[in-house]
C-alpha positions as a printed Julia matrix, in Angstrom:
404×3 Matrix{Float64}:
 -0.06    0.36   -0.23
  2.54    2.03    0.92
  4.11    1.99   -3.21
  0.91    2.55   -4.37
  0.71    5.24   -2.1
  3.86    7.12   -3.21
  3.67    6.96   -6.57
  1.05    9.93   -7.3
  3.78   12.12   -5.72
  6.63   10.46   -8.29
  3.9    11.2   -11.21
  3.87   14.39   -9.78
  7.55   15.25   -9.65
  8.77   14.03  -12.73
  6.89   16.24  -15.12
  8.21   19.02  -12.76
 11.58   18.1   -12.86
 11.22   17.82  -16.54
  9.89   21.25  -16.92
 12.64   23.07  -15.05
 15.21   21.04  -16.73
 13.36   22.27  -19.99
 13.47   25.8   -18.52
 17.36   25.41  -17.41
 18.37   24.41  -21.44
 16.45   27.22  -22.57
 18.19   29.55  -20.41
 21.53   28.08  -21.03
 20.7    28.57  -25.21
 19.93   31.85  -24.5
 23.08   32.69  -22.95
 25.44   30.86  -25.78
 23.49   33.04  -27.95
 23.92   36.45  -26.17
 27.52   35.43  -26.21
 27.73   34.14  -29.92
 26.09   37.22  -30.85
 28.54   39.48  -29.15
 31.57   37.9   -30.62
 30.24   38.34  -33.93
 29.88   41.83  -32.75
 33.01   42.24  -31.93
 34.78   40.57  -34.81
 32.69   42.67  -36.99
 33.78   45.83  -35.2
 37.29   44.64  -35.09
 37.02   44.21  -38.95
 35.89   47.36  -39.62
 38.61   49.48  -37.22
 41.18   47.13  -39.33
 39.86   48.64  -42.87
 39.7    52.44  -41.21
 43.54   51.99  -40.07
 45.89   54.7   -41.73
 48.25   52.91  -44.23
 51.7    53.4   -42.91
 54.26   53.67  -45.1
 57.95   52.91  -44.36
 60.12   55.48  -43.58
 62.54   55.62  -46.5
 58.77   56.7   -48.72
 57.26   58.97  -46.42
 60.02   60.77  -44.73
 60.59   62.5   -48.38
 57.35   63.67  -48.92
 55.63   66.81  -46.76
 52.74   66.1   -44.41
 49.48   67.14  -44.71
 48.21   67.85  -40.67
 44.6    66.02  -40.63
 41.97   68.03  -38.71
 41.27   66.67  -35.55
 38.01   64.32  -35.5
 35.96   64.3   -32.6
 33.15   61.83  -32.25
 30.4    61.98  -29.86
 28.25   58.48  -28.72
 24.57   58.41  -27.82
 23.85   59.85  -24.48
 20.11   59.43  -24.04
 19.07   61.86  -21.79
 22.73   62.33  -20.35
 23.06   65.82  -22.79
 23.86   67.95  -20.11
 27.29   66.0   -19.81
 27.9    66.47  -23.3
 27.19   70.5   -22.67
 29.69   70.33  -20.13
 32.17   68.98  -22.1
 31.7    71.27  -25.44
 31.66   73.94  -23.15
 35.28   73.23  -21.8
 36.34   72.65  -25.68
 34.9    76.14  -26.85
 36.6    78.08  -23.99
 39.94   76.36  -24.23
 40.57   75.4   -28.16
 40.57   76.97  -31.56
 37.65   75.07  -32.97
 37.49   76.29  -36.55
 39.44   73.31  -37.89
 37.92   70.69  -36.02
 35.29   68.17  -37.5
 32.89   66.39  -35.44
 30.13   63.98  -35.42
 27.3    62.37  -33.0
 24.36   60.24  -32.67
 21.2    60.89  -30.82
 21.49   63.39  -27.82
 25.27   64.85  -28.49
 23.61   66.4   -32.25
 22.99   69.91  -30.88
 26.25   70.12  -28.92
 28.25   69.71  -32.26
 25.72   71.59  -33.69
 26.19   74.81  -31.66
 30.05   74.37  -31.96
 30.45   73.96  -35.79
 28.16   77.07  -36.59
 29.13   78.82  -33.5
 25.56   79.2   -31.52
 25.67   80.89  -27.94
 26.2    77.79  -25.85
 23.74   79.57  -23.49
 20.91   79.36  -26.31
 21.49   75.77  -26.6
 21.16   75.3   -23.16
 17.98   77.36  -22.87
 16.64   75.2   -26.01
 16.78   71.74  -24.57
 15.55   73.34  -21.47
 12.28   74.64  -23.26
 12.19   71.3   -25.44
 12.07   69.34  -21.73
  9.33   71.6   -20.26
  7.3    71.04  -23.82
  7.58   67.42  -23.29
  6.46   66.99  -19.4
  3.71   69.44  -20.31
  2.06   68.02  -23.41
  3.57   64.27  -22.93
  6.66   62.35  -24.19
  4.97   59.02  -25.86
  3.83   59.04  -29.77
  5.55   62.65  -30.73
  4.62   63.14  -34.39
  7.75   63.06  -36.29
  6.04   65.87  -38.97
  4.94   68.13  -35.72
  8.34   68.1   -34.36
 10.18   69.12  -37.18
  8.06   71.93  -37.86
  8.67   72.85  -34.3
 12.72   72.31  -34.35
 12.51   74.92  -37.88
 10.9    77.12  -35.51
 13.09   76.35  -32.44
 16.36   76.94  -34.99
 14.95   80.42  -36.0
 14.3    81.64  -31.99
 18.4    80.89  -31.46
 19.86   82.06  -34.44
 20.3    79.4   -36.96
 20.13   80.57  -40.71
 20.17   79.13  -43.55
 23.59   80.48  -44.49
 24.99   78.67  -41.3
 23.63   75.41  -42.05
 24.67   75.97  -46.28
 28.34   77.19  -45.25
 28.18   73.71  -42.89
 27.61   71.59  -45.65
 29.52   72.77  -47.86
 32.69   72.31  -45.13
 32.01   68.48  -45.0
 32.52   69.4   -41.03
 29.76   67.79  -39.56
 28.2    64.32  -39.34
 25.21   62.86  -37.89
 24.91   59.2   -37.17
 21.68   57.26  -38.09
 20.0    53.89  -38.33
 18.54   52.98  -41.69
 15.61   50.54  -41.56
 15.16   49.24  -44.51
 18.09   47.65  -45.73
 19.27   48.3   -41.56
 22.3    49.24  -41.45
 24.42   52.51  -40.07
 24.45   55.36  -41.84
 27.12   58.32  -41.31
 25.38   61.59  -42.99
 26.77   65.08  -43.83
 24.97   67.31  -42.64
 22.66   68.97  -45.15
 22.36   72.58  -46.87
 19.18   73.53  -45.83
 17.26   73.79  -42.08
 14.3    71.62  -43.07
 16.49   68.37  -43.9
 18.97   69.15  -40.76
 15.9    69.11  -38.66
 14.77   65.87  -40.2
 18.17   64.25  -39.98
 19.09   65.35  -36.8
 15.49   64.16  -35.02
 16.18   60.67  -36.92
 19.08   60.07  -35.25
 17.13   60.36  -31.68
 13.94   58.81  -33.03
 12.8    55.58  -30.69
  9.45   54.1   -30.54
  7.0    54.56  -28.72
  8.45   58.32  -28.07
  7.85   59.02  -31.52
  4.59   57.49  -33.33
  6.7    55.92  -36.41
 10.4    56.39  -37.57
 11.91   59.26  -38.77
 11.71   60.59  -42.62
 14.7    61.84  -44.46
 15.11   62.49  -48.33
 12.69   59.58  -48.6
 13.82   56.78  -46.72
 13.17   55.71  -42.98
 15.65   56.02  -40.29
 15.61   55.7   -36.28
 17.93   56.07  -33.49
 21.6    56.04  -34.46
 22.28   54.15  -31.28
 20.95   51.38  -32.32
 23.3    50.43  -35.26
 26.51   51.98  -33.88
 28.47   54.04  -30.45
 30.35   56.29  -32.64
 29.2    57.27  -36.24
 32.57   57.53  -37.85
 32.41   58.19  -42.03
 34.05   56.12  -44.79
 38.07   57.48  -44.99
 38.5    58.61  -41.4
 40.9    56.6   -40.2
 39.69   54.94  -36.62
 42.61   55.54  -34.93
 42.61   59.6   -35.72
 38.93   59.72  -33.82
 38.84   61.38  -30.15
 35.81   59.61  -28.59
 33.55   61.12  -26.1
 31.08   59.37  -24.14
 28.71   59.69  -21.42
 29.71   56.14  -20.02
 32.44   54.99  -17.74
 35.29   52.82  -19.44
 34.23   49.6   -17.97
 31.29   49.82  -20.01
 32.81   50.47  -23.11
 35.51   47.69  -23.24
 32.66   45.78  -23.9
 31.24   45.03  -27.37
 30.48   46.86  -29.36
 32.18   49.81  -28.47
 35.88   47.75  -27.16
 37.82   50.11  -25.98
 38.29   53.03  -23.65
 37.72   56.66  -24.58
 39.38   60.02  -24.82
 36.56   61.54  -22.48
 34.23   59.76  -19.84
 33.0    59.93  -17.17
 34.42   57.84  -13.72
 30.99   56.91  -12.57
 28.33   55.16  -14.02
 24.54   57.13  -14.44
 22.25   54.63  -15.78
 19.18   57.09  -14.03
 20.33   60.3   -15.91
 20.28   58.16  -19.11
 16.82   57.22  -18.72
 15.27   60.08  -16.41
 14.42   63.67  -16.95
 16.08   65.31  -13.78
 15.17   69.19  -12.46
 17.71   71.76  -13.24
 19.47   71.41  -10.01
 21.03   68.25  -10.77
 21.12   69.09  -14.77
 23.79   71.44  -13.55
 26.0    68.87  -11.48
 25.96   67.16  -14.65
 27.18   69.82  -17.05
 30.2    70.7   -14.34
 31.07   66.67  -14.04
 31.22   67.05  -18.11
 33.3    70.11  -18.21
 35.65   68.47  -15.55
 36.29   65.44  -17.46
 36.91   67.75  -20.3
 39.47   69.61  -18.22
 41.24   66.19  -17.23
 41.93   65.49  -20.48
 43.55   68.54  -21.08
 46.9    67.56  -22.07
 45.72   64.7   -24.18
 43.6    66.45  -26.05
 46.4    68.98  -27.17
 48.19   65.82  -28.34
 45.85   64.64  -30.22
 46.0    67.61  -32.4
 43.7    70.41  -30.55
 45.06   73.97  -30.91
 44.79   75.63  -27.14
 43.94   79.03  -27.17
 46.09   81.46  -25.19
 43.56   82.62  -22.27
 40.19   80.8   -21.99
 37.03   82.51  -23.93
 34.83   81.95  -20.4
 36.18   80.94  -17.09
 34.23   78.42  -15.09
 32.51   81.05  -12.76
 30.72   82.77  -15.19
 29.03   80.05  -15.93
 27.82   79.28  -12.45
 26.7    82.78  -12.81
 24.6    82.25  -15.86
 23.76   78.69  -14.46
 22.73   79.91  -10.89
 20.39   82.76  -12.31
 18.14   80.31  -14.58
 14.88   79.62  -13.18
 13.3    76.21  -14.5
 10.11   77.48  -14.27
 10.19   80.84  -15.52
 12.45   80.44  -18.4
 13.98   82.95  -20.37
 12.44   83.41  -23.91
 14.82   81.99  -26.6
 17.02   84.55  -28.73
 15.69   87.57  -26.71
 18.52   87.63  -23.92
 21.87   89.4   -24.48
 24.74   86.94  -25.58
 25.6    85.16  -22.65
 29.96   86.01  -22.52
 31.94   88.24  -23.97
 34.33   86.07  -25.29
 33.76   84.58  -28.57
 35.84   82.25  -30.76
 36.32   82.84  -34.4
 33.31   80.38  -35.58
 30.94   82.43  -33.42
 32.04   85.94  -35.05
 31.67   84.6   -38.43
 28.14   83.47  -36.95
 27.63   86.92  -35.89
 28.53   88.08  -38.89
 25.87   86.32  -41.5
 23.55   87.49  -38.79
 24.49   91.1   -39.68
 24.31   90.53  -43.73
 21.14   89.08  -43.81
 19.67   89.46  -46.82
 16.73   92.12  -47.29
 14.27   89.69  -48.17
 14.79   87.94  -44.78
 14.5    91.13  -42.84
 11.09   91.87  -44.72
 10.14   87.92  -43.15
 11.04   89.04  -39.91
  9.48   92.63  -40.13
  6.02   91.07  -40.63
  5.99   89.88  -36.73
  5.89   91.77  -33.5
  8.97   92.11  -32.57
 12.81   91.82  -33.92
 16.19   90.76  -32.57
 18.79   93.78  -34.09
 22.19   93.63  -33.94
 23.97   96.32  -31.9
 27.12   97.88  -32.3
 28.01   98.61  -28.99
 30.03   95.01  -29.04
 30.5    91.6   -31.06
 27.47   89.78  -29.67
 25.07   91.77  -28.3
 21.83   92.1   -28.97
 18.72   94.04  -28.32
 14.95   94.09  -28.66
 13.9    97.01  -31.14
  9.58   97.45  -32.14
  9.09   97.19  -35.83
  7.93  100.8   -35.65
 11.17  102.0   -34.79
 13.18  100.16  -36.76
 10.83  100.84  -39.82
 11.74  104.3   -39.37
 15.34  103.83  -38.97
 15.4   101.39  -42.28
 12.58  103.77  -44.37
  9.62  102.9   -45.9
 11.69  101.29  -49.1
 11.88   97.8   -47.02
  8.09   97.84  -46.3
């Protein structure tokens, strides 16, 4: 009778043991698949980097010819919502190095800062733009945004902070700035040169950070569908650019980047892992801390950047203490309007000076369009970067009725 009583328990335990064994086997197979994929990605990455290496000439052949200096190439990785860290890094580079000869590339969150650096846009205005965008997303929602609506809104924001068609066209002609995106069909990474129009630039910029469900659909650029460039690459480097010459900047610590797909340390990267900052929109007080962290990490790499080809300025354009005062004056609940405040700093780089000249020499048609609005920004002659607001009536008296 005991054997008959124990038999049902054995029958019950047998399927449970078989089920647990199957689950364990599934986990082992899944882990093995992930490891094989990581190995394949690592081999693919090493192969691509080997192809992009500079060909080494023997000394007998290379010593007799004059080598043309390679322009420093800075590549920013994706950042999620850690844009503030990159803002601090770019602030240090702008204040301590010549930026007119830099080549730049970025993915997703790093794009806004490199555009400001390449076109000479006031970094304070870029910061305000980010805070205004954050305020808008928190008010209207962060999910299922229309890509077409965001393109139109971005074009207006570009205009508000002083990005002109001339800026965009010149940047495209210089072949200085690149944005990384992930093409949907066929799936692959694409490193795109910035286009010559503001509309195309807005579409490419947004495509580089398009992630569903934050957007309803993939991004559309020149008739093709694209999503966030971080899905297919850590750094976006154009064909022909030697990998060894790329100055890599990321917001992730070294122990996360030595694994595939990055497989290497960056030239500028933090010591601390910031996973929540990648995913959460923190208040402005914490964003200031992240900006300072990026600034200090770039400062630690100053000598290394000089050795990689960046040309230091004889003196900083702006002291960090001045930036701290500007940041302390920002009230996140009562943000200054875009484009209506004075330029943040007195020191102006060569690229920023050129951008100011473009604003001063706007065409008559652009000025006529601007006069249709209630107010217009007018460049003042008191300084290289000061701005003042003028009413349309006073401006029309100065210019004469011929403009109207």
